[in-house]
Short mmCIF file of C-alpha atoms and ligand atoms in Angstrom, two decimals:
data_model
loop_
_atom_site.label_atom_id
_atom_site.label_comp_id
_atom_site.label_asym_id
_atom_site.label_seq_id
_atom_site.Cartn_x
_atom_site.Cartn_y
_atom_site.Cartn_z
CA MET E 1 -0.02 0.17 0.03
CA SER E 2 1.27 3.48 -0.73
CA LEU E 3 0.80 5.02 2.66
CA HIS E 4 2.11 8.46 1.72
CA LYS E 5 -0.96 8.82 -0.70
CA LEU E 6 -3.49 8.56 2.22
CA THR E 7 -5.15 11.60 3.51
CA ALA E 8 -4.55 12.25 7.12
CA HIS E 9 -8.07 11.08 8.39
CA GLU E 10 -7.37 7.69 6.43
CA ALA E 11 -3.95 7.39 8.11
CA HIS E 12 -5.68 8.02 11.29
CA GLU E 13 -8.15 5.28 10.94
CA LEU E 14 -5.40 2.69 9.97
CA LEU E 15 -3.61 3.92 13.23
CA VAL E 16 -6.67 3.32 15.23
CA LYS E 17 -7.24 -0.19 13.81
CA LYS E 18 -3.36 -0.75 14.60
CA GLU E 19 -2.99 -1.70 11.03
CA VAL E 20 -0.03 0.62 10.54
CA SER E 21 2.12 2.41 13.10
CA SER E 22 3.22 5.88 13.04
CA TYR E 23 6.74 4.91 12.53
CA GLU E 24 5.60 3.13 9.30
CA LEU E 25 3.72 6.32 8.07
CA THR E 26 6.81 8.39 8.67
CA GLU E 27 9.10 6.04 7.07
CA ALA E 28 6.80 6.06 4.18
CA VAL E 29 6.61 9.89 4.04
CA PHE E 30 10.58 9.87 3.95
CA LYS E 31 10.78 7.30 1.25
CA ARG E 32 8.38 9.54 -0.77
CA ILE E 33 10.66 12.39 0.05
CA ASP E 34 13.83 10.51 -1.02
CA GLU E 35 12.01 9.67 -4.33
CA VAL E 36 10.87 12.96 -5.34
CA GLU E 37 12.71 15.96 -3.33
CA ASP E 38 15.13 16.34 -6.19
CA LYS E 39 12.40 17.17 -8.68
CA VAL E 40 10.18 19.16 -6.05
CA LYS E 41 12.67 20.84 -3.77
CA ALA E 42 9.90 21.66 -1.13
CA PHE E 43 12.15 21.69 1.64
CA VAL E 44 14.70 23.90 3.43
CA THR E 45 15.35 21.45 6.28
CA ILE E 46 14.34 17.90 6.64
CA THR E 47 14.18 16.65 10.27
CA ARG E 48 14.57 12.78 9.78
CA GLU E 49 15.90 11.70 12.92
CA ALA E 50 13.89 13.71 15.28
CA ALA E 51 10.70 12.62 13.37
CA LEU E 52 11.43 8.99 13.27
CA GLU E 53 12.18 9.18 17.14
CA LYS E 54 9.01 11.12 17.80
CA ALA E 55 6.99 8.41 15.60
CA LYS E 56 8.37 5.84 17.80
CA ALA E 57 7.55 7.58 21.10
CA VAL E 58 3.94 7.95 19.73
CA ASP E 59 3.70 4.53 18.81
CA ASP E 60 4.83 3.50 22.53
CA LYS E 61 2.01 5.64 23.77
CA ILE E 62 -0.45 3.88 21.37
CA LYS E 63 0.73 0.56 22.62
CA ALA E 64 0.48 1.55 26.23
CA GLY E 65 -3.38 2.15 25.37
CA GLU E 66 -3.44 6.04 24.90
CA GLN E 67 -6.29 6.99 22.74
CA VAL E 68 -5.27 8.07 19.34
CA LYS E 69 -6.15 11.55 18.65
CA PRO E 70 -6.96 12.78 15.13
CA LEU E 71 -3.49 14.18 14.20
CA MET E 72 -1.61 12.08 16.27
CA GLY E 73 1.40 10.23 14.79
CA ILE E 74 0.70 11.82 11.37
CA PRO E 75 3.84 13.30 9.78
CA MET E 76 3.37 16.99 8.61
CA VAL E 77 5.31 20.01 7.24
CA LEU E 78 5.89 23.40 8.72
CA LYS E 79 6.47 26.60 6.66
CA ASP E 80 10.03 27.84 7.32
CA ASN E 81 8.73 31.05 9.23
CA MET E 82 7.34 29.19 12.25
CA CYS E 83 9.66 28.83 14.95
CA ALA E 84 10.44 25.18 15.97
CA GLN E 85 12.68 24.88 19.11
CA GLY E 86 16.11 23.64 18.05
CA VAL E 87 15.34 23.56 14.40
CA LYS E 88 16.78 25.87 11.91
CA THR E 89 14.23 28.64 10.97
CA THR E 90 15.35 30.75 8.06
CA CYS E 91 12.22 32.46 6.35
CA SER E 92 14.25 31.27 3.18
CA SER E 93 16.44 34.26 3.76
CA LYS E 94 20.25 34.51 3.89
CA ILE E 95 19.75 36.98 7.07
CA LEU E 96 18.44 34.20 9.18
CA HIS E 97 20.41 31.23 7.32
CA ASN E 98 21.67 30.25 10.74
CA PHE E 99 18.69 31.04 13.02
CA VAL E 100 17.93 28.47 15.47
CA PRO E 101 15.04 29.49 17.66
CA PRO E 102 14.98 28.66 21.36
CA TYR E 103 11.21 28.35 21.48
CA ASN E 104 8.29 27.08 19.65
CA ALA E 105 5.64 29.08 17.89
CA THR E 106 2.09 28.37 19.46
CA VAL E 107 0.87 26.40 16.69
CA VAL E 108 4.04 23.96 16.92
CA GLU E 109 3.38 23.60 20.36
CA LYS E 110 -0.17 22.81 19.89
CA LEU E 111 0.73 20.21 17.16
CA GLN E 112 3.40 18.62 19.42
CA GLU E 113 0.71 18.21 22.19
CA ALA E 114 -1.63 16.67 19.56
CA GLY E 115 1.25 14.07 18.72
CA ALA E 116 1.87 15.46 15.21
CA ILE E 117 5.24 14.34 13.58
CA VAL E 118 7.30 17.23 11.83
CA VAL E 119 9.14 15.87 8.95
CA GLY E 120 11.01 19.37 7.96
CA LYS E 121 10.67 22.97 7.36
CA ALA E 122 9.11 23.99 3.82
CA ASN E 123 10.84 26.65 1.35
CA MET E 124 9.04 30.08 0.81
CA ASP E 125 9.37 33.22 -0.69
CA GLU E 126 11.94 35.22 1.50
CA PHE E 127 10.05 36.47 4.43
CA ALA E 128 6.77 35.57 2.79
CA MET E 129 7.18 38.14 0.06
CA GLY E 130 6.03 36.86 -3.27
CA SER E 131 3.65 34.73 -5.17
CA SER E 132 6.04 32.07 -6.71
CA THR E 133 8.54 30.84 -4.12
CA GLU E 134 11.30 32.31 -6.50
CA THR E 135 12.45 34.84 -3.85
CA SER E 136 13.79 32.21 -1.69
CA ALA E 137 17.41 32.65 -1.04
CA PHE E 138 17.92 28.95 -1.04
CA ALA E 139 16.03 26.87 -3.73
CA GLN E 140 13.25 27.04 -6.44
CA THR E 141 10.40 24.78 -5.40
CA ARG E 142 8.60 23.17 -8.35
CA ASN E 143 5.02 22.63 -8.96
CA PRO E 144 4.49 18.88 -8.65
CA TRP E 145 1.86 19.14 -11.49
CA ASN E 146 4.53 20.50 -14.04
CA THR E 147 8.00 21.02 -12.73
CA ASP E 148 8.36 23.79 -15.37
CA CYS E 149 5.83 25.93 -13.34
CA VAL E 150 6.12 27.59 -10.03
CA PRO E 151 4.20 26.19 -6.97
CA GLY E 152 2.74 29.87 -6.09
CA GLY E 153 3.79 31.77 -3.22
CA SER E 154 4.90 32.53 -0.60
CA SER E 155 3.99 29.12 0.76
CA GLY E 156 4.93 27.39 -2.28
CA GLY E 157 7.16 24.42 -0.20
CA SER E 158 4.12 23.81 2.09
CA ALA E 159 1.72 23.52 -0.93
CA ALA E 160 3.99 21.60 -3.08
CA SER E 161 4.93 19.23 -0.36
CA VAL E 162 1.40 18.25 0.35
CA ALA E 163 0.50 18.04 -3.50
CA ALA E 164 3.63 15.60 -3.81
CA ASP E 165 2.55 13.51 -0.75
CA GLN E 166 5.90 14.45 0.80
CA GLY E 167 3.79 15.01 4.10
CA PHE E 168 -0.04 14.42 5.03
CA TYR E 169 -0.67 17.96 5.48
CA SER E 170 1.40 21.19 6.32
CA LEU E 171 0.89 24.59 7.71
CA GLY E 172 1.52 27.94 5.86
CA SER E 173 1.11 31.62 6.36
CA ASP E 174 -1.18 34.11 4.33
CA THR E 175 -0.87 37.79 4.40
CA GLY E 176 -2.22 38.46 0.97
CA GLY E 177 -2.84 35.21 -0.40
CA SER E 178 0.07 33.03 0.43
CA ILE E 179 -1.93 29.79 1.54
CA ARG E 180 -4.83 30.07 -1.02
CA GLN E 181 -2.76 30.83 -4.14
CA PRO E 182 -0.25 28.10 -3.73
CA ALA E 183 -3.08 25.74 -2.65
CA SER E 184 -4.68 26.63 -6.08
CA PHE E 185 -1.53 26.29 -8.01
CA CYS E 186 -0.88 22.87 -6.58
CA GLY E 187 -4.42 21.41 -6.44
CA VAL E 188 -4.66 21.18 -2.64
CA VAL E 189 -7.06 22.66 0.11
CA GLY E 190 -5.77 25.79 1.56
CA LEU E 191 -7.42 27.86 4.35
CA LYS E 192 -6.49 31.31 5.68
CA PRO E 193 -8.45 31.71 8.86
CA THR E 194 -9.99 34.81 10.28
CA TYR E 195 -7.39 37.36 11.71
CA GLY E 196 -7.11 36.32 15.31
CA ARG E 197 -8.41 32.67 14.92
CA VAL E 198 -4.80 31.09 14.99
CA SER E 199 -1.98 32.39 17.38
CA ARG E 200 0.79 34.40 15.49
CA TYR E 201 3.27 33.77 18.45
CA GLY E 202 6.41 32.37 17.00
CA LEU E 203 5.36 33.27 13.31
CA ILE E 204 8.14 35.46 12.14
CA ALA E 205 6.29 38.53 11.40
CA PHE E 206 6.04 40.13 7.71
CA ALA E 207 3.00 42.42 7.94
CA SER E 208 1.44 41.93 11.52
CA SER E 209 -1.99 42.99 10.80
CA LEU E 210 -2.52 40.85 7.85
CA ASP E 211 -0.53 37.68 8.68
CA GLN E 212 -2.29 34.60 9.41
CA ILE E 213 -1.31 30.92 9.91
CA GLY E 214 -3.48 28.24 8.39
CA PRO E 215 -3.49 24.67 6.92
CA PHE E 216 -2.75 23.02 3.50
CA ALA E 217 -4.60 19.60 3.23
CA LYS E 218 -5.39 16.80 0.82
CA ASP E 219 -9.07 17.31 1.47
CA VAL E 220 -11.59 19.49 3.55
CA GLU E 221 -12.08 17.02 6.39
CA ASP E 222 -8.30 17.18 7.14
CA CYS E 223 -8.55 20.90 6.95
CA ALA E 224 -11.21 20.93 9.55
CA GLN E 225 -9.26 18.43 11.92
CA ILE E 226 -5.94 20.67 11.67
CA MET E 227 -8.13 23.83 12.44
CA ASN E 228 -9.49 21.96 15.58
CA VAL E 229 -5.93 21.64 16.67
CA ILE E 230 -4.45 25.28 15.80
CA SER E 231 -7.37 27.53 16.59
CA GLY E 232 -7.82 29.33 19.73
CA HIS E 233 -6.88 32.21 21.94
CA ASP E 234 -3.36 32.77 23.14
CA PHE E 235 -2.31 35.02 25.68
CA ARG E 236 1.03 35.37 24.09
CA ASP E 237 -0.41 37.07 20.99
CA SER E 238 -2.45 39.99 22.03
CA THR E 239 -4.20 40.04 18.58
CA SER E 240 -5.40 36.68 18.88
CA ALA E 241 -9.16 36.50 19.66
CA ASP E 242 -11.02 35.05 22.76
CA VAL E 243 -13.79 33.73 20.55
CA PRO E 244 -14.96 29.74 21.26
CA VAL E 245 -13.64 27.32 18.81
CA PRO E 246 -16.38 25.02 17.45
CA ASP E 247 -15.51 21.43 16.59
CA TYR E 248 -14.97 21.99 12.56
CA THR E 249 -15.75 18.57 11.79
CA SER E 250 -19.44 19.10 12.76
CA PHE E 251 -19.57 21.32 9.63
CA LEU E 252 -18.78 18.37 7.44
CA ASN E 253 -21.51 16.29 5.62
CA GLN E 254 -23.86 19.09 5.69
CA ASP E 255 -26.70 20.08 3.48
CA ILE E 256 -26.28 23.53 1.71
CA LYS E 257 -29.72 23.84 0.27
CA GLY E 258 -30.75 27.62 0.56
CA LEU E 259 -27.28 28.81 1.37
CA ARG E 260 -26.83 32.40 -0.19
CA VAL E 261 -23.82 32.45 -2.31
CA GLY E 262 -22.81 35.79 -3.64
CA ILE E 263 -20.76 36.19 -6.66
CA PRO E 264 -18.81 39.69 -6.52
CA LYS E 265 -18.90 40.98 -10.01
CA GLU E 266 -15.67 43.02 -9.44
CA TYR E 267 -13.85 39.62 -9.47
CA PHE E 268 -14.89 38.63 -12.95
CA VAL E 269 -12.74 41.16 -14.84
CA ASP E 270 -11.09 41.16 -18.26
CA GLY E 271 -7.72 39.71 -18.41
CA MET E 272 -8.83 36.72 -16.46
CA ASP E 273 -7.74 33.35 -18.04
CA PRO E 274 -10.95 32.23 -19.88
CA GLU E 275 -10.43 28.73 -19.08
CA VAL E 276 -10.21 29.64 -15.20
CA GLU E 277 -13.48 31.54 -15.62
CA LYS E 278 -14.90 28.56 -17.15
CA SER E 279 -13.97 26.18 -14.27
CA ILE E 280 -15.28 28.77 -11.65
CA ARG E 281 -18.77 29.04 -13.66
CA GLN E 282 -19.04 25.35 -13.52
CA ALA E 283 -18.24 25.14 -9.85
CA ILE E 284 -20.87 27.71 -9.23
CA ALA E 285 -23.40 25.69 -11.35
CA LYS E 286 -22.52 22.89 -9.21
CA LEU E 287 -23.12 24.74 -5.87
CA GLU E 288 -26.62 25.59 -7.40
CA GLU E 289 -27.25 21.98 -8.18
CA LEU E 290 -26.58 21.27 -4.47
CA GLY E 291 -29.28 23.59 -3.60
CA ALA E 292 -27.29 27.00 -3.13
CA VAL E 293 -28.80 30.14 -4.31
CA CYS E 294 -26.28 32.05 -6.31
CA GLU E 295 -26.66 35.77 -7.01
CA GLU E 296 -24.58 38.67 -8.05
CA ALA E 297 -23.01 40.58 -5.42
CA THR E 298 -20.79 43.62 -5.17
CA LEU E 299 -17.48 44.80 -3.48
CA PRO E 300 -17.17 48.27 -5.03
CA HIS E 301 -13.85 49.13 -3.48
CA THR E 302 -12.00 46.17 -4.80
CA GLU E 303 -10.12 47.99 -7.29
CA TYR E 304 -8.14 49.64 -4.44
CA ALA E 305 -7.00 46.67 -2.62
CA LEU E 306 -3.91 46.18 -4.60
CA PRO E 307 -2.56 49.72 -3.82
CA VAL E 308 -3.78 49.45 -0.27
CA TYR E 309 -2.29 46.02 0.41
CA TYR E 310 1.06 47.51 -1.03
CA LEU E 311 1.15 50.42 1.17
CA ILE E 312 0.20 48.61 4.30
CA ALA E 313 2.07 45.48 4.05
CA PRO E 314 5.50 47.00 3.19
CA ALA E 315 4.84 49.68 5.75
CA GLU E 316 4.62 47.23 8.41
CA ALA E 317 7.35 44.93 6.96
CA SER E 318 9.85 47.88 7.04
CA SER E 319 9.12 48.26 10.62
CA ASN E 320 9.13 44.34 11.52
CA LEU E 321 12.31 43.77 9.61
CA ALA E 322 14.32 46.55 11.30
CA ARG E 323 15.08 43.91 14.01
CA TYR E 324 17.46 42.32 11.50
CA ASP E 325 20.73 44.28 12.09
CA GLY E 326 23.39 41.59 12.32
CA VAL E 327 23.62 42.07 15.92
CA ARG E 328 20.97 39.74 17.52
CA TYR E 329 19.98 37.33 14.79
CA GLY E 330 21.52 35.67 11.77
CA TYR E 331 23.77 36.89 9.18
CA ARG E 332 26.48 39.36 10.11
CA ALA E 333 28.79 40.92 7.60
CA GLU E 334 32.58 40.59 7.89
CA GLY E 335 35.12 43.33 7.97
CA ALA E 336 32.95 46.22 8.82
CA GLU E 337 35.01 48.76 10.71
CA ASP E 338 32.27 50.59 12.52
CA LEU E 339 28.64 49.63 14.03
CA LEU E 340 26.52 51.69 11.28
CA THR E 341 28.78 49.92 8.38
CA MET E 342 28.14 46.52 10.02
CA TYR E 343 24.53 47.29 9.98
CA LYS E 344 24.38 48.43 6.51
CA LYS E 345 26.48 45.63 5.16
CA SER E 346 24.70 42.81 7.00
CA ARG E 347 21.37 44.19 5.69
CA SER E 348 22.65 44.71 2.17
CA GLU E 349 24.14 41.48 1.83
CA GLY E 350 21.67 39.37 3.96
CA PHE E 351 18.18 40.68 2.25
CA GLY E 352 17.24 39.79 -1.21
CA SER E 353 15.93 42.37 -3.74
CA GLU E 354 12.20 41.74 -3.16
CA VAL E 355 12.63 42.38 0.56
CA LYS E 356 14.72 45.37 -0.06
CA ARG E 357 12.09 46.85 -2.42
CA ARG E 358 9.30 46.19 0.27
CA ILE E 359 11.68 47.76 3.03
CA MET E 360 12.09 51.04 0.89
CA LEU E 361 8.42 51.11 -0.04
CA GLY E 362 7.33 50.81 3.42
CA THR E 363 9.89 53.35 4.90
CA TYR E 364 8.73 55.92 2.34
CA ALA E 365 5.04 55.41 3.03
CA LEU E 366 5.56 55.84 6.87
CA SER E 367 8.19 58.68 6.52
CA SER E 368 6.90 62.12 7.97
CA GLY E 369 5.43 64.26 5.23
CA TYR E 370 4.03 61.07 3.40
CA TYR E 371 2.49 59.38 6.32
CA ASP E 372 -0.82 61.23 5.79
CA ALA E 373 -0.80 60.94 1.95
CA TYR E 374 -0.11 57.23 1.80
CA TYR E 375 -0.18 55.17 4.83
CA LEU E 376 -3.03 57.11 6.64
CA LYS E 377 -5.11 57.22 3.48
CA ALA E 378 -4.44 53.37 2.79
CA LEU E 379 -5.69 52.81 6.39
CA LYS E 380 -9.02 54.64 5.73
CA VAL E 381 -9.53 52.78 2.27
CA ARG E 382 -8.98 49.44 4.05
CA THR E 383 -12.01 50.39 6.12
CA LEU E 384 -14.12 51.05 3.16
CA ILE E 385 -12.84 47.63 1.89
CA LYS E 386 -13.80 45.96 5.15
CA GLN E 387 -17.26 47.69 4.91
CA ASP E 388 -17.96 46.14 1.43
CA PHE E 389 -17.76 42.76 2.85
CA ASP E 390 -19.80 43.65 5.88
CA GLN E 391 -22.56 44.81 3.54
CA ALA E 392 -22.33 41.93 1.36
CA PHE E 393 -22.51 39.33 4.19
CA GLU E 394 -25.72 41.10 5.31
CA LYS E 395 -27.19 39.41 2.16
CA PHE E 396 -25.01 36.31 1.70
CA ASP E 397 -23.48 33.62 3.77
CA VAL E 398 -20.47 33.22 1.57
CA LEU E 399 -18.90 34.74 -1.67
CA VAL E 400 -17.11 32.83 -4.25
CA SER E 401 -14.55 33.69 -6.80
CA PRO E 402 -11.45 32.40 -8.45
CA THR E 403 -8.53 32.10 -6.09
CA ALA E 404 -6.19 33.32 -8.84
CA PRO E 405 -6.63 34.99 -12.23
CA SER E 406 -4.39 32.12 -13.82
CA PRO E 407 -3.11 28.64 -13.12
CA ALA E 408 0.55 28.22 -12.07
CA PHE E 409 2.81 30.10 -14.52
CA ARG E 410 6.44 29.30 -15.59
CA PHE E 411 9.55 30.16 -13.79
CA GLY E 412 11.09 33.59 -14.82
CA GLU E 413 7.74 34.67 -16.35
CA LYS E 414 6.91 37.28 -13.65
CA VAL E 415 9.89 37.46 -11.30
CA ASP E 416 11.44 40.61 -13.13
CA ASP E 417 7.97 42.43 -13.21
CA PRO E 418 6.84 42.96 -9.73
CA ILE E 419 3.52 44.39 -10.71
CA GLN E 420 2.61 41.30 -12.65
CA MET E 421 3.77 39.14 -9.71
CA TYR E 422 1.61 41.27 -7.54
CA LEU E 423 -1.56 40.91 -9.75
CA SER E 424 -1.62 37.15 -8.88
CA ASP E 425 -2.86 37.97 -5.46
CA ILE E 426 -5.72 40.34 -6.87
CA PHE E 427 -8.36 38.03 -5.57
CA THR E 428 -7.11 36.98 -2.38
CA MET E 429 -5.60 40.42 -0.74
CA SER E 430 -9.07 41.84 0.15
CA VAL E 431 -9.69 39.05 2.38
CA ASN E 432 -6.49 39.87 4.52
CA LEU E 433 -7.26 43.56 4.46
CA ALA E 434 -10.89 42.75 5.91
CA GLY E 435 -9.55 40.02 8.30
CA ILE E 436 -12.18 37.59 7.17
CA PRO E 437 -11.44 33.80 6.42
CA GLY E 438 -11.06 32.38 2.96
CA ILE E 439 -10.59 29.03 1.63
CA SER E 440 -9.21 27.48 -1.73
CA ILE E 441 -10.41 24.25 -2.97
CA PRO E 442 -9.58 22.46 -6.32
CA CYS E 443 -12.22 22.99 -8.80
CA GLY E 444 -10.70 21.57 -11.95
CA LEU E 445 -7.73 21.33 -14.40
CA VAL E 446 -6.59 23.60 -17.27
CA ASN E 447 -3.99 22.32 -19.39
CA GLY E 448 -3.08 19.88 -16.80
CA LEU E 449 -2.71 22.51 -14.18
CA PRO E 450 -5.10 22.76 -11.16
CA VAL E 451 -7.48 25.76 -10.78
CA GLY E 452 -8.77 26.87 -7.39
CA LEU E 453 -12.12 28.13 -6.35
CA GLN E 454 -12.12 30.67 -3.31
CA LEU E 455 -15.00 30.91 -0.75
CA MET E 456 -14.73 33.96 1.43
CA GLY E 457 -16.73 33.98 4.77
CA LYS E 458 -17.84 35.99 7.78
CA HIS E 459 -15.42 36.71 10.60
CA PHE E 460 -15.10 33.50 12.72
CA ASP E 461 -17.33 31.69 10.14
CA GLU E 462 -14.63 29.16 9.14
CA GLY E 463 -17.38 26.73 9.63
CA THR E 464 -19.48 27.67 7.02
CA LEU E 465 -16.65 27.82 4.68
CA LEU E 466 -15.70 24.15 5.50
CA LYS E 467 -19.50 23.15 5.02
CA VAL E 468 -19.81 24.71 1.44
CA ALA E 469 -16.01 23.42 0.70
CA HIS E 470 -16.94 19.93 1.84
CA ALA E 471 -20.18 19.55 0.16
CA PHE E 472 -18.67 20.78 -3.35
CA GLU E 473 -15.43 18.49 -2.88
CA GLN E 474 -17.53 15.33 -2.16
CA SER E 475 -19.78 16.17 -5.16
CA ALA E 476 -17.35 17.35 -7.61
CA GLY E 477 -14.57 14.91 -6.80
CA TYR E 478 -11.63 17.02 -7.99
CA TYR E 479 -9.55 16.45 -5.03
CA ARG E 480 -8.95 12.89 -6.24
CA ASN E 481 -6.96 14.29 -9.01
CA LYS E 482 -3.18 13.76 -8.51
CA PRO E 483 0.08 15.00 -10.14
CA ASN E 484 2.08 12.55 -12.06
CA LEU E 485 5.51 12.93 -10.59
N1 LIG T 1 2.11 37.82 -2.68
C1 LIG T 1 1.68 38.68 -1.55
C2 LIG T 1 3.12 39.37 -1.13
O1 LIG T 1 4.02 39.31 -1.94
C3 LIG T 1 1.23 37.87 -0.58
C4 LIG T 1 2.30 37.22 0.29
C5 LIG T 1 1.76 36.56 1.43
O2 LIG T 1 0.48 36.21 1.54
N2 LIG T 1 2.77 36.22 2.33
O3 LIG T 1 3.11 40.24 -0.46
#
């Protein structure tokens, strides 16, 4: 049996029936990694020994009669911007190439308590800035569906590893689309939770008011199980919300008859790949077939999402990244004769060009004299964008759109044209600006490459997203498509 191909819940069932051990599951995943990693390059770090040891410990607990919890003993992958104690955490940046955190992120702690097995840290765009994983200082992760194409970004390694069965699931982070867009490109399920749903403690910050951790999974049921483990209030993250966490699996296998689905007209624009549009229209027809009531919706300030995002995200990044000065963390340039030169050289040599571009844009937008004209204005428009959603959700339970305007593109196609690259998140950024949840689920293939359907929901209403996603998935069946690696 090809154990690595199972979903996490299928692997869990085998563990419960004692038909397989966690050690066997973990070995199967490493065998798969050995087989395909040369082609995919999903990882920055592989933690083989620690994972196998942990698997043995979990097996001992199971043998001793401990109840097998849903993610217990199941191998998974972390994006390399989440701190794991004693494991190199680089953000795919030269400036953190040797950073070994002395503590665990809250999500890592929660996963460990749940008995998860971390097999490695996934490659990403440097500091999560990008949409193709090409800005990584270390490697080019490839799309398992077509290795000439990018996996999306910034959580490209997390998405590719799950699509290539190098882990049963993974975690990523999403600031403007970095979970949903790579999930769409790699044909897996990716959920960005409501801002505050999942603790950001130990997530290396990019843009603190937008960043959120979430799962990549092979199907919606796994996604619900992962959300059950990682969600909840954390006193160590003052922006995490003290809102009760439902059992997300209770939203599976539910009827969606009468559910009100809005189709924002601003998300069906000229320039979108017609084949992508066709897949999305078919998906909408499928939702109608399942009893949902689909109608046009409007989000009038959509056109401002991109400029607003590219003022707010770089502004916050320029402040968050000020801490990398060669003194306290990571890379320090050699041969500087005084402190200021050491700062300058360390930062010049340690950061890649996209990160530098963001720091410059952000510093400019925050500088006195420009603050009111750019940053403050952007904050005001952000409120208008949020109000668009509030109004739409008075009428609708969920909104649907494409996750990205095109399927995965080729390496090099956009990397020298930042605006083109930025446009690949055109349908995902508003969700972060509004702080609402969004999920991407596979809804078809175009030229052998996956297309993702995005569902957007009300604050803290991940449950309804999972309900619709599960109903769609089970009836459409696209999640059974697998890349031919
Ligand atoms: N691609 C967007 C950016 O480059 C979003 C990244 C993200 O969500 N981390 O900022």
